[in-house]
Short mmCIF file of C-alpha atoms in Angstrom, two decimals:
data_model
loop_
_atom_site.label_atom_id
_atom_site.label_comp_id
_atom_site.label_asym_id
_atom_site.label_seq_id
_atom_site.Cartn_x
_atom_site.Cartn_y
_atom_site.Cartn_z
CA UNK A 274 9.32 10.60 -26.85
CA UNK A 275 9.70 7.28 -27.58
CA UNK A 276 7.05 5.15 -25.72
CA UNK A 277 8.25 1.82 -27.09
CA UNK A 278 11.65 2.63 -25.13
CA UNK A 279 9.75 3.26 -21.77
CA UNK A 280 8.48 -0.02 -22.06
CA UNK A 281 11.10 -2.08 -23.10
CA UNK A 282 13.52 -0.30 -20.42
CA UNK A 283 10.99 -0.86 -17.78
CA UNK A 284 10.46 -4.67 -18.88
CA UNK A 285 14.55 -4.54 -19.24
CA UNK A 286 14.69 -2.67 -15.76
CA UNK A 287 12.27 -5.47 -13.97
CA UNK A 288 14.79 -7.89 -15.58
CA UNK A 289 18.21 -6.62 -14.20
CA UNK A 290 16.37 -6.88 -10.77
CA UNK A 291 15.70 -10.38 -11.07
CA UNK A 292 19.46 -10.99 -11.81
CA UNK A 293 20.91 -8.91 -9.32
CA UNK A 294 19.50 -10.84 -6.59
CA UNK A 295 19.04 -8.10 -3.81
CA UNK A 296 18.15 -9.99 -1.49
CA UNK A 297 21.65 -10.84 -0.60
CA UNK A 298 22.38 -6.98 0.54
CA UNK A 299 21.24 -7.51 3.67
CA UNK A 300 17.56 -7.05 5.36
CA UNK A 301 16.11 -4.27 3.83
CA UNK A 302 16.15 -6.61 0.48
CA UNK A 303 15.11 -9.86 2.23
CA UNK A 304 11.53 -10.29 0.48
CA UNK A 305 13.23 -10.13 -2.79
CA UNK A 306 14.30 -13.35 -2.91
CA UNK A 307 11.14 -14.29 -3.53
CA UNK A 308 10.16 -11.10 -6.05
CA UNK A 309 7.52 -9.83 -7.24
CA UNK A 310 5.70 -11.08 -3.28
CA UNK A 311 5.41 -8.50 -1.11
CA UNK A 312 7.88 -6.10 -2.66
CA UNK A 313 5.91 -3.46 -4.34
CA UNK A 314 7.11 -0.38 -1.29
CA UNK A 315 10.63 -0.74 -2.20
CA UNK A 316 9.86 -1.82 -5.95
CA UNK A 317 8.05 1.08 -6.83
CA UNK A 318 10.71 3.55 -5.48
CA UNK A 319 13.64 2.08 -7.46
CA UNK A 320 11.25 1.86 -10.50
CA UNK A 321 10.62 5.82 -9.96
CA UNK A 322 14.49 6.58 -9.32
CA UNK A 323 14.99 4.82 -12.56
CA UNK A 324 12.32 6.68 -14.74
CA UNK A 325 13.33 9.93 -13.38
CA UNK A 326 16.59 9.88 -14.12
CA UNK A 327 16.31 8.29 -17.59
CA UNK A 328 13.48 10.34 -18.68
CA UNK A 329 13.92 13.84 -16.54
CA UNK A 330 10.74 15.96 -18.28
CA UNK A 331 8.52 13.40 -17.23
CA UNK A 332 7.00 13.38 -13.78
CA UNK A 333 6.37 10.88 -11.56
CA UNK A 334 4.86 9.83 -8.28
CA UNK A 335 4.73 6.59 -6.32
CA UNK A 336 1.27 5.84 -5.28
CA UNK A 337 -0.17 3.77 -2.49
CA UNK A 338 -3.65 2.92 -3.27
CA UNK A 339 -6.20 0.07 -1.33
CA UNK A 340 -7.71 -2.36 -3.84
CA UNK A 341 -11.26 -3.01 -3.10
CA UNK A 342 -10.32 -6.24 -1.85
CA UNK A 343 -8.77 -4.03 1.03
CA UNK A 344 -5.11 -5.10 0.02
CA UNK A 345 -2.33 -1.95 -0.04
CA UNK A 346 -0.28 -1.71 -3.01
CA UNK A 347 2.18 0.39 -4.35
CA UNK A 348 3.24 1.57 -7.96
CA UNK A 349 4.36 4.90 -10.15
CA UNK A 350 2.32 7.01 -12.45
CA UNK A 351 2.80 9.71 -14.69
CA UNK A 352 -0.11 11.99 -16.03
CA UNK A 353 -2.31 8.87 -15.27
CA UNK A 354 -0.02 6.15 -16.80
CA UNK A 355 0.65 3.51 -14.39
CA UNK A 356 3.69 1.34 -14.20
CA UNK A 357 3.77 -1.38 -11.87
CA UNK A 358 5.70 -4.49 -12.13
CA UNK A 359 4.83 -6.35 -9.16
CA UNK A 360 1.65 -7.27 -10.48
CA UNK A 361 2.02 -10.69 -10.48
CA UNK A 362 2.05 -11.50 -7.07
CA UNK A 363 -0.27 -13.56 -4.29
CA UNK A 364 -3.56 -10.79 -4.19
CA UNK A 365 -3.13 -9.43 -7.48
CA UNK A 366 -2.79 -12.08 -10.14
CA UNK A 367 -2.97 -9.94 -12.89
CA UNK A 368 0.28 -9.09 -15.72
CA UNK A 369 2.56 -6.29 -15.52
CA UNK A 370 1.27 -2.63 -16.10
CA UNK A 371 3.87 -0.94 -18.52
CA UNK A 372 3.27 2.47 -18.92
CA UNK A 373 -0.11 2.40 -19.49
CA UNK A 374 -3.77 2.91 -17.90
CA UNK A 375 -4.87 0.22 -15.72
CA UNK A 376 -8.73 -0.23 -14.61
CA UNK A 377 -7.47 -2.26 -11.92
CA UNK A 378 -5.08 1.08 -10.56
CA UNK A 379 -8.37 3.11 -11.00
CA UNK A 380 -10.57 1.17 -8.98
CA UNK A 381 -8.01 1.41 -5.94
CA UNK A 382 -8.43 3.85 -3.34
CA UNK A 383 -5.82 6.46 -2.89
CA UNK A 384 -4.16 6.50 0.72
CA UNK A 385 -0.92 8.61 -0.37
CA UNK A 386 1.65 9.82 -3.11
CA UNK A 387 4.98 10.66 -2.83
CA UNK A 388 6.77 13.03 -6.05
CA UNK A 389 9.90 11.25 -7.12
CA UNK A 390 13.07 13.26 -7.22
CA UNK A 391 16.50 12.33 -8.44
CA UNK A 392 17.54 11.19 -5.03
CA UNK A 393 16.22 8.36 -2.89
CA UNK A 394 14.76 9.53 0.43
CA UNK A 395 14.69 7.03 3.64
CA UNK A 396 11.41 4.81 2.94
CA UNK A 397 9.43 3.66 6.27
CA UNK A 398 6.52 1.88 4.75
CA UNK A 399 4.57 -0.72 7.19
CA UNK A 400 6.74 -3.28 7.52
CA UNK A 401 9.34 -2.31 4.64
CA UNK A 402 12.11 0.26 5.24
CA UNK A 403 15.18 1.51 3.84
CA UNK A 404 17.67 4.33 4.14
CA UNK A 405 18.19 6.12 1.42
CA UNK A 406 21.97 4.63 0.91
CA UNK A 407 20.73 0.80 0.88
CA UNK A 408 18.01 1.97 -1.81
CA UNK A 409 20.91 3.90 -3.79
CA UNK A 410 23.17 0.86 -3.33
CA UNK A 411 20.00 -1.82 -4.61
CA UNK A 412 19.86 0.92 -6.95
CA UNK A 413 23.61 1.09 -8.60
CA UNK A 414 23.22 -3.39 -8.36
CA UNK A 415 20.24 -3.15 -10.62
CA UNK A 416 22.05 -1.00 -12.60
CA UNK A 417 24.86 -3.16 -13.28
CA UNK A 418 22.74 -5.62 -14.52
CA UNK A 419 20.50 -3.44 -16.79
CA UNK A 420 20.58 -4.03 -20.58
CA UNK A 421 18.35 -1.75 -22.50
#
């Protein structure tokens, strides 16, 4: 496996979101008009739907973990490599995690995971929530906007 390719389609993957402007799909995608803020929930399982069905022998879970600084965050791992590219928002202040370890990811407390499959489930996340159609439908936007 190619681990240059993760990355770059991750960095290429953070990208199409940007451009596809979600936000404008309705409520479920409001925060993302101001992305990376306060969209790591719904972030982190489009980021997870993407990985698993571009690189199927890999697993991967979506993690919610408390940073010692008692802030909730959320982001995907395989086999301890952490990818989480919501980094850069108001709390964190630190650069993307690309498929990689992170001491920062270690140091957070672990609340829950979820195992990704190929198909979104409903997400019901504090104040973030989607059906599983809107994520599929952020999903296919992103998509048309991805350039690997």
């Amino acid at each position: 496996m190619d681990i240059g390719k993760i990355e770059t389609d991750i960095r290429s993957f953070k990208e199409a979101i940007i451009q596809a402007e979600l936000y404008q799909l309705g409520h479920e995608y409001r925060k993302f008009k101001y992305f990376p803020q306060a969209c790591c929930v719904l972030t982190s399982q489009l980021l997870s739907r993407f990985l698993i069905r571009n690189y199927p022998n890999f697993e991967f879970k979506v993690v919610n973990g408390e940073a010692p600084s008692g802030m909730w965050h959320y982001w995907v791992e395989s086999n301890d490599l952490v990818s989480d590219i919501t980094m850069s928002q108001d709390g964190i202040n630190g650069d993307d995690v690309i498929w990689s370890e992170s001491l920062w990811h270690k140091k957070c407390h672990i609340l829950e995971t979820w195992k990704v499959e190929q198909k979104f489930n409903d997400v019901s996340e504090g104040a973030d929530s989607a059906d599983s159609q809107a994520l599929e439908t952020g999903y296919q936007l992103i998509m048309s906007k991805f350039s690997s």
